[in-house]
Coordinates of C-alpha atoms and ligand atoms in Angstrom, one line a residue:
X1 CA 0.0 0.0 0.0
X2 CA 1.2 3.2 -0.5
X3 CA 2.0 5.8 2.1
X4 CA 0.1 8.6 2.7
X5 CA 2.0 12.3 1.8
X6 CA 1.7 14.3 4.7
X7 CA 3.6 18.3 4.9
X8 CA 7.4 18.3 5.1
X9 CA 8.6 18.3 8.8
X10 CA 9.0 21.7 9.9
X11 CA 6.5 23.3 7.0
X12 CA 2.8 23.4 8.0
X13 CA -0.7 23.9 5.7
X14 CA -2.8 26.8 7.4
X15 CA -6.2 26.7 7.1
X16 CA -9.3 28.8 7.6
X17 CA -10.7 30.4 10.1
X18 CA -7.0 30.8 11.5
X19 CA -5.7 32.3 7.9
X20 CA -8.1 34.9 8.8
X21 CA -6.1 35.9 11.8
X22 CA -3.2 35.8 9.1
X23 CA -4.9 37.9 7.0
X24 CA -6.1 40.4 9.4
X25 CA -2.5 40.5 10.8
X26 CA -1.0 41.4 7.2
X27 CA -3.5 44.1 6.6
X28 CA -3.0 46.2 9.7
X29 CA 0.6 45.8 9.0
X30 CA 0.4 46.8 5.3
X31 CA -2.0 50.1 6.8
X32 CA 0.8 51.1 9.6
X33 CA 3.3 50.8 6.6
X34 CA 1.4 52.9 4.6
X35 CA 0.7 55.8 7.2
X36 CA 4.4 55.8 7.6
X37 CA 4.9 55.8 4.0
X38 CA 6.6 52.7 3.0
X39 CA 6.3 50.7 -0.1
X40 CA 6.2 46.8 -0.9
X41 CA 8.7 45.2 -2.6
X42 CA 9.0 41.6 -3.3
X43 CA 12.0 39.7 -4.3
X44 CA 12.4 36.5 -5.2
X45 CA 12.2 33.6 -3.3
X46 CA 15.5 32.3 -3.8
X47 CA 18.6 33.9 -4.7
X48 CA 22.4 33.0 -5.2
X49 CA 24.0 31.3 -2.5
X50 CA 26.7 33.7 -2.5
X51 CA 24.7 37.0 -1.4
X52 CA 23.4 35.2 1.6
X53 CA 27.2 34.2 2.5
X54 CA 28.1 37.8 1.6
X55 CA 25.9 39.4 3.9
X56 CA 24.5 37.5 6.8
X57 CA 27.5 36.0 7.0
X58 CA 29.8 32.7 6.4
X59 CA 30.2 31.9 10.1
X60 CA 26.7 32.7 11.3
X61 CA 24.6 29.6 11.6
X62 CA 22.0 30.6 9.2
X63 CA 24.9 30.1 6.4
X64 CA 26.9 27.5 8.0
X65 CA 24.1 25.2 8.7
X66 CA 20.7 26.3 8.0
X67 CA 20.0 27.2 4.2
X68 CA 18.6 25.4 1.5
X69 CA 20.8 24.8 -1.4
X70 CA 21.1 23.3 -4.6
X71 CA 22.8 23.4 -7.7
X72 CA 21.2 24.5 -10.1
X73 CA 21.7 22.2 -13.4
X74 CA 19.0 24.1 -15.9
X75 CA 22.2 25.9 -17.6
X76 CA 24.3 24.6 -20.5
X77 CA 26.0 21.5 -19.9
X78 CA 29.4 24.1 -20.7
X79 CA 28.2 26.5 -18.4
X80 CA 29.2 26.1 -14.2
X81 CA 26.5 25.1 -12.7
X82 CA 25.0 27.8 -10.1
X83 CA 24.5 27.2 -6.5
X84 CA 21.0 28.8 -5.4
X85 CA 19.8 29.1 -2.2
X86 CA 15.6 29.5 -1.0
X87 CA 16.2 32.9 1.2
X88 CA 16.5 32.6 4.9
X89 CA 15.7 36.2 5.4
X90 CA 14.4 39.1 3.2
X91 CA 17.4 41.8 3.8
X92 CA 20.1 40.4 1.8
X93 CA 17.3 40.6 -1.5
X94 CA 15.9 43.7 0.0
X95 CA 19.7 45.7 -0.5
X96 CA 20.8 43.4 -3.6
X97 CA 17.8 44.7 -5.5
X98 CA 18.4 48.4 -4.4
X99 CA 22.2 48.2 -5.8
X100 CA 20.7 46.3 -9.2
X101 CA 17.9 49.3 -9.9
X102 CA 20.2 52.2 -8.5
X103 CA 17.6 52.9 -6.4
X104 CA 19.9 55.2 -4.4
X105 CA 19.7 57.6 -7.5
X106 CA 16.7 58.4 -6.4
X107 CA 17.7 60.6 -3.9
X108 CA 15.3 59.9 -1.0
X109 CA 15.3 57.6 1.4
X110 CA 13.9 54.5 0.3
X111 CA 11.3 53.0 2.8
X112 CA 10.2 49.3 1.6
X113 CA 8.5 46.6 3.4
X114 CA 7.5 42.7 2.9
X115 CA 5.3 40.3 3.6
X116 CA 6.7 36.6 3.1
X117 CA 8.2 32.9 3.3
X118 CA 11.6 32.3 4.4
X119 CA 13.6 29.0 4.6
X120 CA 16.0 27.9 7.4
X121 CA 16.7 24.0 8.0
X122 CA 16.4 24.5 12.2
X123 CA 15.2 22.0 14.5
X124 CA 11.1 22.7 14.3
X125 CA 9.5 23.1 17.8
X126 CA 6.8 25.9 19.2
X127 CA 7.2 28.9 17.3
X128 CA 10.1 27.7 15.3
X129 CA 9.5 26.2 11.7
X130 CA 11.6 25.5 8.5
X131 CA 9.1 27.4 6.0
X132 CA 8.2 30.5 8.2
X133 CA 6.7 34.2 7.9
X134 CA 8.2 37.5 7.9
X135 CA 7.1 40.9 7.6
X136 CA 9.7 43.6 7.7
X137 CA 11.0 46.4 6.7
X138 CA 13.7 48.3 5.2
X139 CA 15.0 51.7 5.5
X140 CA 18.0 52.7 3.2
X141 CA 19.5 55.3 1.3
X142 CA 22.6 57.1 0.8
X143 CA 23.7 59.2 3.1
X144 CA 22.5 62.4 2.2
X145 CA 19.2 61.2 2.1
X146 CA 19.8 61.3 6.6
X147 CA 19.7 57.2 6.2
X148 CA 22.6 57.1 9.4
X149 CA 20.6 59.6 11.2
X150 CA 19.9 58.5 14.7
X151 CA 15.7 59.5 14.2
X152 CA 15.7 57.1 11.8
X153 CA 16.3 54.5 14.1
X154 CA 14.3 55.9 16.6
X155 CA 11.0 56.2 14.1
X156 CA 11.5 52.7 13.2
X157 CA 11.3 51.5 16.7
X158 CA 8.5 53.9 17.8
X159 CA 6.5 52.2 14.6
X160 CA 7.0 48.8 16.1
X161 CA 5.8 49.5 19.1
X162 CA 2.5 51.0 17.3
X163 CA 2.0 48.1 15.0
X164 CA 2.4 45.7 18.5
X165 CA -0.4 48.0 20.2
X166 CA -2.3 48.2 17.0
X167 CA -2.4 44.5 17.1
X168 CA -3.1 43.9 20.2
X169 CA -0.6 42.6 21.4
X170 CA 0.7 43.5 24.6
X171 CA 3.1 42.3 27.4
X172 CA 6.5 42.6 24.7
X173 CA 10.1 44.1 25.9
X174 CA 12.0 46.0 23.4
X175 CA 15.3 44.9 24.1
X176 CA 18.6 46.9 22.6
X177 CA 22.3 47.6 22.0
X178 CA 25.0 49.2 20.1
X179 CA 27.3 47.0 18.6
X180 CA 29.5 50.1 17.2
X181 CA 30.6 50.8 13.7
X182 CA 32.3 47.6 12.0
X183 CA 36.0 49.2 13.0
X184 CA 34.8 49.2 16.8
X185 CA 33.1 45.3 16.1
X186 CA 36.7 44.3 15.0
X187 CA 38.0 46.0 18.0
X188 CA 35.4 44.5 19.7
X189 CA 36.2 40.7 18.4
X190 CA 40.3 41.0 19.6
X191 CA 39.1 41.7 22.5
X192 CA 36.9 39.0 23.1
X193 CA 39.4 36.5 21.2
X194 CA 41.8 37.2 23.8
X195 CA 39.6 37.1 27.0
X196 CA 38.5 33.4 25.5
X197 CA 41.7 32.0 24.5
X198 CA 42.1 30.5 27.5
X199 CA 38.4 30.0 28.4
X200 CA 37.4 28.7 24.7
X201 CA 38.6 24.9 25.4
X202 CA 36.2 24.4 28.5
X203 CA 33.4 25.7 26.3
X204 CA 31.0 23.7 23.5
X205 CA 32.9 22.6 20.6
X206 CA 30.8 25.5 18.4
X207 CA 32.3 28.4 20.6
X208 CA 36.1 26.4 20.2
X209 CA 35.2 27.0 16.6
X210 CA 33.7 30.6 17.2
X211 CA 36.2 32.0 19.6
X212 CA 38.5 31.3 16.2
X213 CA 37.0 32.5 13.5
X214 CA 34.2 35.1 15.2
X215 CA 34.2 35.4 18.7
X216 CA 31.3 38.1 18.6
X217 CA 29.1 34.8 17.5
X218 CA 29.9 33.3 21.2
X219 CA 27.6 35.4 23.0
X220 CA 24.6 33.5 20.8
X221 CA 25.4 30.3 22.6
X222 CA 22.6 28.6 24.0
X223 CA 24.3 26.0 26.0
X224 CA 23.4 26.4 29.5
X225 CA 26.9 24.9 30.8
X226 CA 28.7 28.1 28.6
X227 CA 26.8 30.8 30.3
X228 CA 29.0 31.3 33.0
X229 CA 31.5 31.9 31.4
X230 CA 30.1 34.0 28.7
X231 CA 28.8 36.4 32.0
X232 CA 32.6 37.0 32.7
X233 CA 33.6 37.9 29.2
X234 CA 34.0 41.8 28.1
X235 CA 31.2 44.0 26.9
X236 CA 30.9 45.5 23.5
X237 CA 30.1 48.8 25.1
X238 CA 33.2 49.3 26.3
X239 CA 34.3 49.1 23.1
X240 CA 32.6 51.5 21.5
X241 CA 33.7 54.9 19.5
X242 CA 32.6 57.9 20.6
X243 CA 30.8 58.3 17.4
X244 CA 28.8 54.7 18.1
X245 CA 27.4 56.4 21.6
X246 CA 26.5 59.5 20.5
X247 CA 24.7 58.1 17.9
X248 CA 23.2 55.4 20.1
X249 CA 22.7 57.7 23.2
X250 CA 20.5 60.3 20.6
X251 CA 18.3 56.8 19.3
X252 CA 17.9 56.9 23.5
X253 CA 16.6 60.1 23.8
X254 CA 14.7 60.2 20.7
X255 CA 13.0 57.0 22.3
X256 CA 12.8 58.6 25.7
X257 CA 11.1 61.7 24.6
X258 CA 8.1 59.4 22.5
X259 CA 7.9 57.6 25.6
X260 CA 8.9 54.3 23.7
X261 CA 10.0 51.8 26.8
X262 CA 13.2 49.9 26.3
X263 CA 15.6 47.4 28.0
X264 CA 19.6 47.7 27.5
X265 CA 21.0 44.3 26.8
X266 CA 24.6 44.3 26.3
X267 CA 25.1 41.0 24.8
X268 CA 22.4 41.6 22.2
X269 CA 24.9 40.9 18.9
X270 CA 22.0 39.3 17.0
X271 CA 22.7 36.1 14.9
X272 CA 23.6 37.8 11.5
X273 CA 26.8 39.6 10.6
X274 CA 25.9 43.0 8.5
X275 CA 24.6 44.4 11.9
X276 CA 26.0 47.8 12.9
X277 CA 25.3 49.9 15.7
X278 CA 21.9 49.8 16.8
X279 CA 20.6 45.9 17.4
X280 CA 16.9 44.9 18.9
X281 CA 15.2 42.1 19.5
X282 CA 11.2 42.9 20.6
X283 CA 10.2 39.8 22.8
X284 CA 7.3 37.9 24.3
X285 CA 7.0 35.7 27.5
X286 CA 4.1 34.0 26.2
X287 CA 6.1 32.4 23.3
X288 CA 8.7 30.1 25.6
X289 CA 11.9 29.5 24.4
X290 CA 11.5 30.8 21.0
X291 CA 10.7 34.5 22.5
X292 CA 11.7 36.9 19.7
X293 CA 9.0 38.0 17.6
X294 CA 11.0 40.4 15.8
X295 CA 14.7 41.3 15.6
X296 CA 16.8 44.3 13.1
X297 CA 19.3 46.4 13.4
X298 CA 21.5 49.0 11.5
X299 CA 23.5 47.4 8.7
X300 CA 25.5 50.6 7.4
X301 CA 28.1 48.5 5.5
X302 CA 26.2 46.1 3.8
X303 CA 25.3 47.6 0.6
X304 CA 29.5 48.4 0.5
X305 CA 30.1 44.6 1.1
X306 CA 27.4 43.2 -1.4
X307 CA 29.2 45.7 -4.4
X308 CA 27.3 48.5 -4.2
X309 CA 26.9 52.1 -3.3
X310 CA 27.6 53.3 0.0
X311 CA 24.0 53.1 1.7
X312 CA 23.4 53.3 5.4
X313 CA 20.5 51.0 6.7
X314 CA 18.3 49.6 8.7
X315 CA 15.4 47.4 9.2
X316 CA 13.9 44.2 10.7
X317 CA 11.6 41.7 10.7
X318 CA 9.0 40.0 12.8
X319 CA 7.7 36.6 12.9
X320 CA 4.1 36.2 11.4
X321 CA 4.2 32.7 12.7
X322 CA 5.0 33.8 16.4
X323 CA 2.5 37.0 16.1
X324 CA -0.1 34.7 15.5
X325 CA 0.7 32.3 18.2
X326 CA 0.7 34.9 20.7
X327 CA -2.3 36.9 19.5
X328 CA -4.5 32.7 19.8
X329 CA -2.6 32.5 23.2
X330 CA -4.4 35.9 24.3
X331 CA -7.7 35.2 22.5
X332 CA -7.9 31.5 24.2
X333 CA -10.4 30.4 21.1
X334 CA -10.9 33.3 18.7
X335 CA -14.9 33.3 17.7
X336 CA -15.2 31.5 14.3
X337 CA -16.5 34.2 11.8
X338 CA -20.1 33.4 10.5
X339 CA -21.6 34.2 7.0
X340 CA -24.3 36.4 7.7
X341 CA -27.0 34.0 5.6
X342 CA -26.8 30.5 4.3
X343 CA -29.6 29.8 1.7
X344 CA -31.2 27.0 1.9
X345 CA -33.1 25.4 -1.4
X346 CA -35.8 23.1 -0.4
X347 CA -35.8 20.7 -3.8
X348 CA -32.9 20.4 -6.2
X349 CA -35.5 22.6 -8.7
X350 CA -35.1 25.3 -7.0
X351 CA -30.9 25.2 -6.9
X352 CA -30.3 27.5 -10.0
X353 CA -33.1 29.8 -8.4
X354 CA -31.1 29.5 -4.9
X355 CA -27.9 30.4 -6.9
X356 CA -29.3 33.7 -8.5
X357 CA -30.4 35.0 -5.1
X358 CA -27.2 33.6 -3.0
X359 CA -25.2 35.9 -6.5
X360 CA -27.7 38.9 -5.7
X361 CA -26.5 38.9 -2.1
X362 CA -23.0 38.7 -2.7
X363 CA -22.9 41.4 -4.9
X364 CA -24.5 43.5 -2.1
X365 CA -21.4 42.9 0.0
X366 CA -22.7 40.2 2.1
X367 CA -20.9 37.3 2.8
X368 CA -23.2 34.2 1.5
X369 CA -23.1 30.3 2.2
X370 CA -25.0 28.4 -0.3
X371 CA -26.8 24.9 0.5
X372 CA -28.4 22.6 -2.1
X373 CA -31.8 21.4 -2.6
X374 CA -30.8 18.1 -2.3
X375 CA -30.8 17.7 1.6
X376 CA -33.3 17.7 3.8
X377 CA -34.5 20.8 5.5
X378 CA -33.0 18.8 9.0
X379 CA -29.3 18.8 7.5
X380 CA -30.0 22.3 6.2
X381 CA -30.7 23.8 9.3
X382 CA -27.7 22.0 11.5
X383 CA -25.3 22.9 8.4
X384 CA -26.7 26.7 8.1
X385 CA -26.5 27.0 12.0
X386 CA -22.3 26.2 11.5
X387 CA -22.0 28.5 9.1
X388 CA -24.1 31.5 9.1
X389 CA -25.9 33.8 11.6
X390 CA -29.3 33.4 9.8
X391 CA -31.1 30.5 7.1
X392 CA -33.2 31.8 4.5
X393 CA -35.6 29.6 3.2
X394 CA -36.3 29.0 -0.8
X395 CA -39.4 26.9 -1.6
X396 CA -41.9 27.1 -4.2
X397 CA -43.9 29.3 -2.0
X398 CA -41.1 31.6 -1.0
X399 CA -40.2 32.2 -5.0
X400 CA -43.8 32.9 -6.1
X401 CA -45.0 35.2 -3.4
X402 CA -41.5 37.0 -3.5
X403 CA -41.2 36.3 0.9
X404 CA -38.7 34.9 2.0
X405 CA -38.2 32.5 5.5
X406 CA -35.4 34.1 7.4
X407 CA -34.5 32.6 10.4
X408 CA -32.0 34.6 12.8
X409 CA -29.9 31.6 15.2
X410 CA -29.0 34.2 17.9
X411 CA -32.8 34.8 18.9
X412 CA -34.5 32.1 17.4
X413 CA -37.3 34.3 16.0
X414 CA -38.3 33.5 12.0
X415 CA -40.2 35.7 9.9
X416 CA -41.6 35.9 6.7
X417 CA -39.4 39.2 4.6
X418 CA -40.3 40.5 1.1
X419 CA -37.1 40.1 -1.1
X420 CA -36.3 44.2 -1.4
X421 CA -36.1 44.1 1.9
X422 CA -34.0 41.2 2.4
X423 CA -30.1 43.2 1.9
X424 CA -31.0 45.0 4.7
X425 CA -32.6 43.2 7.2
X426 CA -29.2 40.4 6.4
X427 CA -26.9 43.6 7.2
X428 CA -28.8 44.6 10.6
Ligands
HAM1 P1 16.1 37.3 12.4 O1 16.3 37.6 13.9 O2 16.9 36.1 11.9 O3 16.4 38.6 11.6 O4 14.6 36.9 12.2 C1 13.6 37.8 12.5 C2 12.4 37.2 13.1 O5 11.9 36.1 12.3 C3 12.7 36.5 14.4 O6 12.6 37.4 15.5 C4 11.5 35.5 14.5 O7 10.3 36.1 15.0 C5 11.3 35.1 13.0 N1 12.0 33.8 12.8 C6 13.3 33.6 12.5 N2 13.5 32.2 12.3 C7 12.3 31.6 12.5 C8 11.8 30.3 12.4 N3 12.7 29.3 12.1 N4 10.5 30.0 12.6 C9 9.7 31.0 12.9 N5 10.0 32.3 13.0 C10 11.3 32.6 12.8 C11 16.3 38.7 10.2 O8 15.8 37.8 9.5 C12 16.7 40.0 9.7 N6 16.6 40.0 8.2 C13 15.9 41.1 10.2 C14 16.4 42.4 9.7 C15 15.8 43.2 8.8 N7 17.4 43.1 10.1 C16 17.5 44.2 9.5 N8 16.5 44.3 8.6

């Protein structure tokens, strides 16, 4: 016998009524965007291999050991073949397609957000999957267009905690840090090379590798056993130009003054390399382990390192997945939405009739479920009570006299109401 196909491990089918919390998420997002002036953009879904290597980084864990790859054979048999990757994040295409369609030439800052899938081969648990959702966001420009300006930084944060309240969803810590300009992040990673040479070989045999090749990477370890140790290392604030905390002390009082709350967290470094300066994470105790619904940063090299222009940035992204976890955690059940009439046919003859009325309807904006003349009026009236707030009726009666049974499930009352009338009384 054959087996039965079921979703690949880690991806997941989602299915009404919870898209509609999906959907309802997107939209308010795609409205706070838009009073904040952003645009979509949408990149492809997969990319070549070597931007996400370029950008988020060779060492990071994303790269190392997370992405989808493949080799793509379509090309001529002469031609190399080209190694293509599904993207695990959106800000590597994001800057790649600003550098391909100059859009720095256009002088102003360029404010672009997106809704979509990403791919990353991690061990799937709550709030963690290997097909996931992101919406984010992207502010970039050159640097005449005030893209490295400390408001920017502070706008983008104050819009994130609006798009949380507008959401609904309350109870999150806005956690940040400066993790300098990429001189002061090399200063940085010396320093912390040399403060775990001689700690690195009691530690997990990731950090023996890290405190090598990128000690800031160390600070992401998750091992319980490594913690102490981490506690005792040096912090990148100490580190830190005078440039880096004046520009991170003005994102403070920008925040301070729009009365945006915020935790300091020195060991925020984030899990991808581009980041410069400002880092955040925005989390949730209601999500366990996998608490960050969103995380971004400044990334003020990356469009240099990728080929392009220079083009101060930043951005981030959130977690649709975990927004919708949390938002069912809060709601307990969320109320299944009803259609506000199901028509019920009473013989198949009067189906076609039952279609032209359930099409008149519709067009009036109402939201319509139609049954089918074949069942009994029993079966109509446990399926119609599912689905919709109210049954109309359609019998031979009802379609020669023009009145039409309606009856409404919250009171129980059923009355007999002319077909001009109906639009109405389904809308009240
Ligand atoms: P990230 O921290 O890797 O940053 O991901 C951002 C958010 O995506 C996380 O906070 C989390 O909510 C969600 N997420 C990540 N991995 C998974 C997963 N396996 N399952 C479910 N949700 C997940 C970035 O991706 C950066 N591109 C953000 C950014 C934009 N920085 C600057 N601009």
């Amino acid at each position: 016998m054959s087996q039965t196909l079921k979703a690949v491990r880690g991806t997941r089918d989602l299915l009404p009524p919870e898209t509609d919390l999906w959907n309802r998420i997107e939209a308010t997002a795609r409205q706070v965007f838009a009073r904040y002036n952003f645009g979509e953009i949408r990149t492809p879904i997969f990319e070549d291999t070597s931007l996400f290597a370029r950008s988020v980084g060779e060492e990071t864990d994303i790269v190392s050991k997370e992405m989808y790859s493949w080799e793509d054979r379509a090309r001529a048999q002469s031609e190399k073949a080209q190694s293509l990757t599904l993207r695990p994040e959106n800000t590597a295409g994001v800057v790649r397609a600003y550098i391909e369609h100059k859009l720095g030439e256009r002088g102003q800052l360029q404010k672009l957000y997106y809704i979509g899938p990403q791919f990353r081969r991690e061990r799937p648990q709550k709030g963690r999957y290997r097909q996931f959702w992101q919406i984010g966001a992207e502010v970039i420009g050159p640097p005449s267009s005030g893209s490295e300006s400390p408001l920017r930084d502070a706008e983008v944060l104050e819009m994130l905690a609006t798009l949380l309240d507008e959401l609904g969803i309350t109870g999150w810590t806005l956690e940040l840090n400066s993790i300098g300009s990429a001189a002061d992040r090399a200063h940085y990673n010396e320093t912390l090379r040399a403060a775990l040479a001689p700690l690195a070989p009691k530690m997990c045999t990731d950090c023996q590798r890290r405190a090598v090749t990128n000690p800031l990477r160390v600070l992401d370890c998750k091992v319980p056993e490594d913690q102490p140790v981490i506690a005792t290392l040096p912090v990148i604030a100490d580190s830190l130009s005078e440039d880096a905390k004046a520009h991170f002390a003005a994102v403070l009082a920008a925040l301070d003054a729009a009365q945006v709350p915020y935790k300091l967290n020195h060991r925020l470094v984030r899990g991808l390399d581009y980041y410069t300066r400002t880092t955040f994470e925005f989390t949730h105790g209601g999500l366990g382990a996998q608490n960050a619904l969103l995380g971004g940063g400044r990334y003020d090299g990356l469009s240099e390192a990728l080929g392009g222009p220079k083009a101060p940035g930043i951005g981030f992204a959130m977690g649709l997945d975990r927004l919708v976890l949390t938002l069912q955690a809060a709601a307990q059940s969320s109320p299944l939405e009803k259609a506000d009439a199901y028509i019920a046919p009473l013989g198949e003859n009067l189906n076609a009739a039952a279609l032209t009325l359930a099409r008149e309807l519709r067009r009036a904006g109402l939201r319509v479920e139609l049954g089918d003349g074949s069942f009994r009026l029993k079966k109509s009236f446990e399926f119609a009570e599912r689905a919709a707030r109210r049954i109309v009726i359609l019998g031979d009666d009802e379609l020669e006299s023009g009145n039409l049974t309606v009856k409404d499930f919250a009171s129980g009352v059923q009355t007999k109401v002319p077909r001009k009338e109906l639009v109405a009384r389904l809308r009240s």
